[in-house]
Coordinates of C-alpha atoms and ligand atoms in Angstrom, one line a residue:
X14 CA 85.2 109.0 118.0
X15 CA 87.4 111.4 116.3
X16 CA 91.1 110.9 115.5
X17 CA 92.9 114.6 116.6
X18 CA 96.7 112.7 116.3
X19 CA 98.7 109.6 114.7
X20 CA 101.6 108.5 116.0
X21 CA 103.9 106.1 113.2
X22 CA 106.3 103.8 114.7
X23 CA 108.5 103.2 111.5
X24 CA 109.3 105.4 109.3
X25 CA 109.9 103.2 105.5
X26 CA 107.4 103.1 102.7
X27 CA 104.2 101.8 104.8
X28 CA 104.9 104.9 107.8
X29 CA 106.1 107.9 105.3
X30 CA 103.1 107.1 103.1
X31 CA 100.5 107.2 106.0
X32 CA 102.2 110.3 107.2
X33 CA 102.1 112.1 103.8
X34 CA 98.7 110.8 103.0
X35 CA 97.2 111.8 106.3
X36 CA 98.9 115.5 105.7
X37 CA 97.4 115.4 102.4
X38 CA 93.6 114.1 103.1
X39 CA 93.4 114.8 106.9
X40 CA 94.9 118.0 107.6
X41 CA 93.6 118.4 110.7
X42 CA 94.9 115.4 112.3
X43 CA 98.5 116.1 113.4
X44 CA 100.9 113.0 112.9
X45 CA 104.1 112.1 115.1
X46 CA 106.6 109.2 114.0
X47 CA 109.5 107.0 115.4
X48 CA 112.4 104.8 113.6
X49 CA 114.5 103.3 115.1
X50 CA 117.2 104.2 112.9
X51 CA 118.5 107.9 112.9
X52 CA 119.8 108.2 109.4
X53 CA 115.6 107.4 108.7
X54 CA 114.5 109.4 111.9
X55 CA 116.5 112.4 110.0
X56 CA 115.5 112.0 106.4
X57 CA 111.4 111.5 107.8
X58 CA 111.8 115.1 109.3
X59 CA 113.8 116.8 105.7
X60 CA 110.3 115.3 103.9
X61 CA 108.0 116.2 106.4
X62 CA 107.0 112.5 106.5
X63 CA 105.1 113.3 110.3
X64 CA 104.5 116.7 111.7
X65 CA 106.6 115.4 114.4
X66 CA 109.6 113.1 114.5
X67 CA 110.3 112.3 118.1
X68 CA 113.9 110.6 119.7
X69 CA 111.5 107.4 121.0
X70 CA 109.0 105.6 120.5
X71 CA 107.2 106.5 124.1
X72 CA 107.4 109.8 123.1
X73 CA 105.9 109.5 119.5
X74 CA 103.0 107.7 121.2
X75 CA 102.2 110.1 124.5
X76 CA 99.3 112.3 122.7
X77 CA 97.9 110.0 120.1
X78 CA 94.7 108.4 119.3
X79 CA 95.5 106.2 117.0
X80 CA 99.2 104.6 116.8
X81 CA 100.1 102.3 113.9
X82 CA 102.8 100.2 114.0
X83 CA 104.7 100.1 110.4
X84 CA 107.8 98.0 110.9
X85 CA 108.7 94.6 109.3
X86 CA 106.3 91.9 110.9
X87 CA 109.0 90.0 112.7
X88 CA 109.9 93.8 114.8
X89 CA 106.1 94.1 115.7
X90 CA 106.6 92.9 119.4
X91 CA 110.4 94.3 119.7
X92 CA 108.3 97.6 118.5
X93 CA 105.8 97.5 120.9
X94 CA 107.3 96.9 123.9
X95 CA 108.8 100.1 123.7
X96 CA 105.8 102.1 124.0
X97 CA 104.6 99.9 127.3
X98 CA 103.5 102.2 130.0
X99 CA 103.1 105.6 127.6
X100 CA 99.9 105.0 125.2
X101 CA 96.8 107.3 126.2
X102 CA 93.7 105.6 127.4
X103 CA 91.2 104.7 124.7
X104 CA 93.8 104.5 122.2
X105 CA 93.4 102.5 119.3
X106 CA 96.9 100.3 118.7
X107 CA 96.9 98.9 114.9
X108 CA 99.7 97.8 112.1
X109 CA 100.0 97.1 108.6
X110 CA 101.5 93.7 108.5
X111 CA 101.6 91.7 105.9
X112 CA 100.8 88.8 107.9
X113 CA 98.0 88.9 110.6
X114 CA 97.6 86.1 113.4
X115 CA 101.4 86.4 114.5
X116 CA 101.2 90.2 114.3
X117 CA 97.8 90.0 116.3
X118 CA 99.0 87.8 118.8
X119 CA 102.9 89.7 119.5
X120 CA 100.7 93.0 120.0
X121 CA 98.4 91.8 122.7
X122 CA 101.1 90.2 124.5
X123 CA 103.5 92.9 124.0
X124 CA 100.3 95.7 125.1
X125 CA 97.9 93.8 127.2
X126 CA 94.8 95.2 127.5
X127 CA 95.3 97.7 124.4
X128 CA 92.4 97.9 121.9
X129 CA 94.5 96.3 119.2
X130 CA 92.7 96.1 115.8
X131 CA 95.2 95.0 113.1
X132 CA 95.2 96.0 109.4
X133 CA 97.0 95.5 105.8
X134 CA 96.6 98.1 103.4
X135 CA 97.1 95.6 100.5
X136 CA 99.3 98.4 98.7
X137 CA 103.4 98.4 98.0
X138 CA 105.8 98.7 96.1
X139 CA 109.3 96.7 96.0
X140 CA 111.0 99.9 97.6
X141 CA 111.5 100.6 101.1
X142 CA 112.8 103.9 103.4
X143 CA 111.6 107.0 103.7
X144 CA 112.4 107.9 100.1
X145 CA 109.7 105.4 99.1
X146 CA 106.7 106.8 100.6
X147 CA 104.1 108.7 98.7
X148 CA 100.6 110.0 99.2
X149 CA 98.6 108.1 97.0
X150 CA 99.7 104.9 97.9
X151 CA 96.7 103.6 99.2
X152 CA 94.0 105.3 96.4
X153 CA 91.8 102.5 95.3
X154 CA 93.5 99.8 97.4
X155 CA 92.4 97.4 99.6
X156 CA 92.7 98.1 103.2
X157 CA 91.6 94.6 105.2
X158 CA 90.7 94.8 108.6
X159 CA 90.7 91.8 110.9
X160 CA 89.1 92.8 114.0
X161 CA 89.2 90.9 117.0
X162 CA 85.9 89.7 118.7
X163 CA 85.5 91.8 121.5
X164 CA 86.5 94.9 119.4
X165 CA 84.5 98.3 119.9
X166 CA 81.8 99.1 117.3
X167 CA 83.1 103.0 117.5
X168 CA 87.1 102.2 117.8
X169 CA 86.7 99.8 114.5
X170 CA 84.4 102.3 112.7
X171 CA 87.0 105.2 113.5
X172 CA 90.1 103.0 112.0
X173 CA 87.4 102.2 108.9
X174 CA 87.1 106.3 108.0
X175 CA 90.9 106.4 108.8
X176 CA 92.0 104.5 106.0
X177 CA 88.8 105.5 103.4
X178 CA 90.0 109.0 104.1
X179 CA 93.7 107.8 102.8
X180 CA 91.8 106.6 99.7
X181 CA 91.1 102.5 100.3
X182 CA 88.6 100.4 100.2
X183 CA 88.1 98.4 103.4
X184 CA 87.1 95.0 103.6
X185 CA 86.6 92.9 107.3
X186 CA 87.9 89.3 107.8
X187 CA 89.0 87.2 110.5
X188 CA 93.3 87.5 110.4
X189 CA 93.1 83.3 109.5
X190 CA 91.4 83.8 106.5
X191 CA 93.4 86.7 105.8
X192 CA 96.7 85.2 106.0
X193 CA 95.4 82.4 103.7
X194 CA 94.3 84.7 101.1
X195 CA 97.2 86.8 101.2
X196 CA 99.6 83.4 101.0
X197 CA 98.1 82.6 97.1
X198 CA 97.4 86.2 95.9
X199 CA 101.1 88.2 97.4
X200 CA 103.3 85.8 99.2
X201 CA 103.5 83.0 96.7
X202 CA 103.8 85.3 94.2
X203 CA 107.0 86.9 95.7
X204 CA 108.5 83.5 96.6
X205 CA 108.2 82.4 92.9
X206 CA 109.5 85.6 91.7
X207 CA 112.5 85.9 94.2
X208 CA 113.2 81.4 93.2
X209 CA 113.2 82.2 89.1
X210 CA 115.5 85.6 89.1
X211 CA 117.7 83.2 92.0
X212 CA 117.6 80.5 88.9
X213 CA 118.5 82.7 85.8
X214 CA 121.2 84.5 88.0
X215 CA 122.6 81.3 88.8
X216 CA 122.6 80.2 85.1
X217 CA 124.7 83.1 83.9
X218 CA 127.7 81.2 83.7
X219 CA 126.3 78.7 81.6
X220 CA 124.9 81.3 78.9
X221 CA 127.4 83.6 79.8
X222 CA 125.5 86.5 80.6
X223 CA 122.5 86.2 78.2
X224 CA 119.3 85.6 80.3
X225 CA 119.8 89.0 82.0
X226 CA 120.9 90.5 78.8
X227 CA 117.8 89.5 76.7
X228 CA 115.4 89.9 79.8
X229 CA 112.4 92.0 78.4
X230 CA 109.2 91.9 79.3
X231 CA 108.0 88.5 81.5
X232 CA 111.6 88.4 83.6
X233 CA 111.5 92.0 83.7
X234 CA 108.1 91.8 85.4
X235 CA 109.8 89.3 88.0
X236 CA 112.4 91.0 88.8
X237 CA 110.8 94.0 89.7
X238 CA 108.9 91.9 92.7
X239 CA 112.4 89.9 93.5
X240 CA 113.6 93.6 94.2
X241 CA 111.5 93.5 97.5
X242 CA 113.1 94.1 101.0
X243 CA 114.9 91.1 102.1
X244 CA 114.1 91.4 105.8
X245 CA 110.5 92.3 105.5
X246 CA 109.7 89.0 102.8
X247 CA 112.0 86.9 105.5
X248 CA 109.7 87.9 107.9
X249 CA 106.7 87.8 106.0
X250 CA 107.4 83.7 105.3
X251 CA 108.7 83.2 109.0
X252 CA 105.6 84.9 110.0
X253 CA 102.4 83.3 108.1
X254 CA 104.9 79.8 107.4
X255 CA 101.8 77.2 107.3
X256 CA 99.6 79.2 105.0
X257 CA 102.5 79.5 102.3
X258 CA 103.3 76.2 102.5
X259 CA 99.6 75.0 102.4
X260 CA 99.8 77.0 99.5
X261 CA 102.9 76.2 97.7
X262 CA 102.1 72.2 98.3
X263 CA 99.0 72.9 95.9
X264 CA 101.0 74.9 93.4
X265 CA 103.4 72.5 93.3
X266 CA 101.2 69.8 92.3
X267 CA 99.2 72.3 89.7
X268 CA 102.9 73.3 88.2
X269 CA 103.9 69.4 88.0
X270 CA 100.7 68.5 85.9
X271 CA 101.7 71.7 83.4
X272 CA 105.0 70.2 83.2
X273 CA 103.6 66.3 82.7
X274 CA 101.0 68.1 79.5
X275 CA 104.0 69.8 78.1
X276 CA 105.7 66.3 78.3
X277 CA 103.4 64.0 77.0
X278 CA 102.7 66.8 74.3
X279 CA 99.1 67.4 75.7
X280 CA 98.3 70.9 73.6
X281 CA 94.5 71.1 74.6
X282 CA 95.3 71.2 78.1
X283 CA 98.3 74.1 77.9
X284 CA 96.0 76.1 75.7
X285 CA 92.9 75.6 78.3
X286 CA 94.8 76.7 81.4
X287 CA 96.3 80.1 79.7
X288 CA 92.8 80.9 77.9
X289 CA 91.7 80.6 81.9
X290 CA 94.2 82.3 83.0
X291 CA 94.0 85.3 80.5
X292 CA 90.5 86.0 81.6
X293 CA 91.4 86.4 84.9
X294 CA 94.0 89.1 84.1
X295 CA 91.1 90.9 82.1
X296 CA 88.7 90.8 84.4
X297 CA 90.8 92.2 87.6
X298 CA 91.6 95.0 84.5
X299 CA 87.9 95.7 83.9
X300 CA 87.4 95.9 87.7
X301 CA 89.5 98.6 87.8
X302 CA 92.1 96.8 89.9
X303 CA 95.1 97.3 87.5
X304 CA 97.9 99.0 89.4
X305 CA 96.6 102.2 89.9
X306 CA 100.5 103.5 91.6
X307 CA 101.6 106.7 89.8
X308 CA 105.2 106.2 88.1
X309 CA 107.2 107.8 90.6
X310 CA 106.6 105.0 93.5
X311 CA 107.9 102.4 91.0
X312 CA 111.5 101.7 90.0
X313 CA 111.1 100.5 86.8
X314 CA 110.2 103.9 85.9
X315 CA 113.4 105.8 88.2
X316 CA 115.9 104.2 85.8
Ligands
NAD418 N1 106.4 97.1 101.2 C1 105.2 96.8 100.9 O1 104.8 96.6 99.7 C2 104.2 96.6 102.0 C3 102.8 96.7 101.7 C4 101.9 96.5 102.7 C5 102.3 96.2 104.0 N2 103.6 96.1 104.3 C6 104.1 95.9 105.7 O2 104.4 97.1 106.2 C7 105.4 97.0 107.2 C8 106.6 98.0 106.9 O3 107.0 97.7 105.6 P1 107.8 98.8 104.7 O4 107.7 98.4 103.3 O5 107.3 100.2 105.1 O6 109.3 98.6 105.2 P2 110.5 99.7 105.3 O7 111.7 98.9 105.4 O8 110.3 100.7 104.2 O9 110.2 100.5 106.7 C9 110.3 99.8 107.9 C10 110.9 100.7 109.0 O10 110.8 100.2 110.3 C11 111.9 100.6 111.0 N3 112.0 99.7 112.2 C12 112.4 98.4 112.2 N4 112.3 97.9 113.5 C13 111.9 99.0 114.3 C14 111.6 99.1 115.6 N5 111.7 98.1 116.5 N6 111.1 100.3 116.1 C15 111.0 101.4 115.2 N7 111.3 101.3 113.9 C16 111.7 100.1 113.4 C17 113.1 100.4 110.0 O11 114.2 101.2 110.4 C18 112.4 100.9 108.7 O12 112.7 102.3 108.5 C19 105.8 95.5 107.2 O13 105.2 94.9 108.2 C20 105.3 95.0 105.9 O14 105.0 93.6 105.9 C21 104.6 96.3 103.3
PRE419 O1 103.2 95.8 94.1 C1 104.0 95.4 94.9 O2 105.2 95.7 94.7 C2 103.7 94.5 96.0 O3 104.2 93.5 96.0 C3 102.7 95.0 96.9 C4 102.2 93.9 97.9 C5 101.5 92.8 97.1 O4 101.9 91.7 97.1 O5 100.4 93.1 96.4 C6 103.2 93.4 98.7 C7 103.1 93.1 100.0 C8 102.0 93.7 100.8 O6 101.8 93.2 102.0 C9 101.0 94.3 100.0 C10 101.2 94.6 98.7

């Protein structure tokens, strides 16, 4: 099946960046968009983030083959509601959500009877609008797919060449496994980074202003991810809630036996679990996996 049209329903970092992408690698495909919001709708169309921006949702939708819904996960059903009655047969519906069974399941009931095959480019940033968007957000990404059983062969293989044609590397999974994944490897990650720039913020008055002052490199690091967009992380933990906690249970535990060998002075073990640690971090470098974002999507590098 060929692709001749994408419509983007939200218009932040996730939409812009398919737009510009899809301008840049699939010139032949024409791209419409929706936001919600008009100050967005306006700046999408003085980038030229979709070929089209249209005044709704139904209208962005009417001609496409493939819609994608790129609004924070907890909007997904709000989202699609709006475009009930106005998709094109054969259409493929999909997302990028950082979360997967909630999003799956508020799709099909919000579009029932829609070929709904979900997705997460596993690619970001911590900024958001259609100022953040860029083309090569997705070049040697992940892109995981969690197609639902009774998906068509051609509709899945068509959203497969979609997002290798924006520059990712697909991988299939169920959306369970996906979701448990994700909780250890992004949304942990983000929790523990928005809890310790929470804590030194909240320890200013005591040192009167000197953790943010001397914050160089490891803080830094943190506070770059604690930057991330409030309502799309509150969703994101509303959204896949028994994964993170699964996962946060067993962190817990693995941070309270650090903090016991530190206590009882137990050197060997410290020194084993960051000469285990270090190798991972070398080996996702010698994969190739570093972050491969150019400077300009990343904030650090604005200032
Ligand atoms: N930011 C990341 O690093 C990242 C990475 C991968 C996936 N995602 C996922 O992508 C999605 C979008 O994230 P983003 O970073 O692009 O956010 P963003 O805030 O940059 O953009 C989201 C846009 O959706 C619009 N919107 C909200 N509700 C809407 C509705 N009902 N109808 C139409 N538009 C609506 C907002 O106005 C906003 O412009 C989220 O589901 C997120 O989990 C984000
Ligand atoms: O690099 C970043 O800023 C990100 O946090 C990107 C990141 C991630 O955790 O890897 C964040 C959320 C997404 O769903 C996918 C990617």
């Amino acid at each position: 099946m060929t692709l001749r049209s994408v419509a983007i329903i939200g218009l932040g970092l996730l939409g812009g960046s398919i737009g510009l992408a899809v301008r840049e690698f699939l010139p032949g495909v024409a791209t419409t968009g929706y936001d919600r919001d008009g100050a967005t709708r306006a700046r999408a169309a003085e980038r030229g983030l979709v070929g089209q921006v249209c005044a709704s949702a139904a209208e962005a939708v009417r001609e496409a083959d493939l819609v994608i819904f790129c609004v924070p996960v907890g909007a997904m059903g709000e989202a699609a509601r709006e475009v009930v009655g106005s998709l094109k047969p054969g259409v493929i519906v999909s997302d990028v959500g950082s979360s997967k069974q909630t999003v799956a399941r508020e799709l099909a009931e919000a579009l029932p009877g829609a070929a709904i095959i979900p997705a997460h480019p596993v690619a970001g940033t911590e900024n958001s609008g259609p100022d953040a968007g860029f083309a090569a957000l997705f070049r040697n990404r992940w892109c995981i797919i969690t197609p639902p059983d009774d998906c068509s062969p051609l509709q899945l293989t068509a959203l497969v060449q979609f997002w290798e044609a924006l520059g990712a590397n697909v991988e299939l999974m169920s959306a369970q496994h996906h979701d448990l994944v994700l909780a250890v490897t992004s949304h942990l990650p983000h929790l523990i980074a928005y809890t310790i720039v929470g804590t030194a913020s909240d320890l200013e008055e005591v040192t009167q202003g000197e953790v943010i002052k001397y914050s160089a490199g490891g803080f830094r690091d943190f506070t770059r991810i604690a930057a991330s967009d409030p309502t799309m992380w509150r969703d994101v933990f509303l959204s896949n809630k028994e994964a993170v906690l699964e996962m946060l249970q067993r962190f817990t535990e693995d941070l309270t036996a650090l903090q016991r060998a530190i206590r009882v002075g137990d050197g060997q073990q410290l020194f084993d679990h960051f000469t285990r640690t270090r190798a991972i971090r070398r080996g996702i470098i010698e994969q190739g996996q570093d972050d491969a974002r150019p400077d300009f999507g990343r904030s650090d590098h604005i200032s």
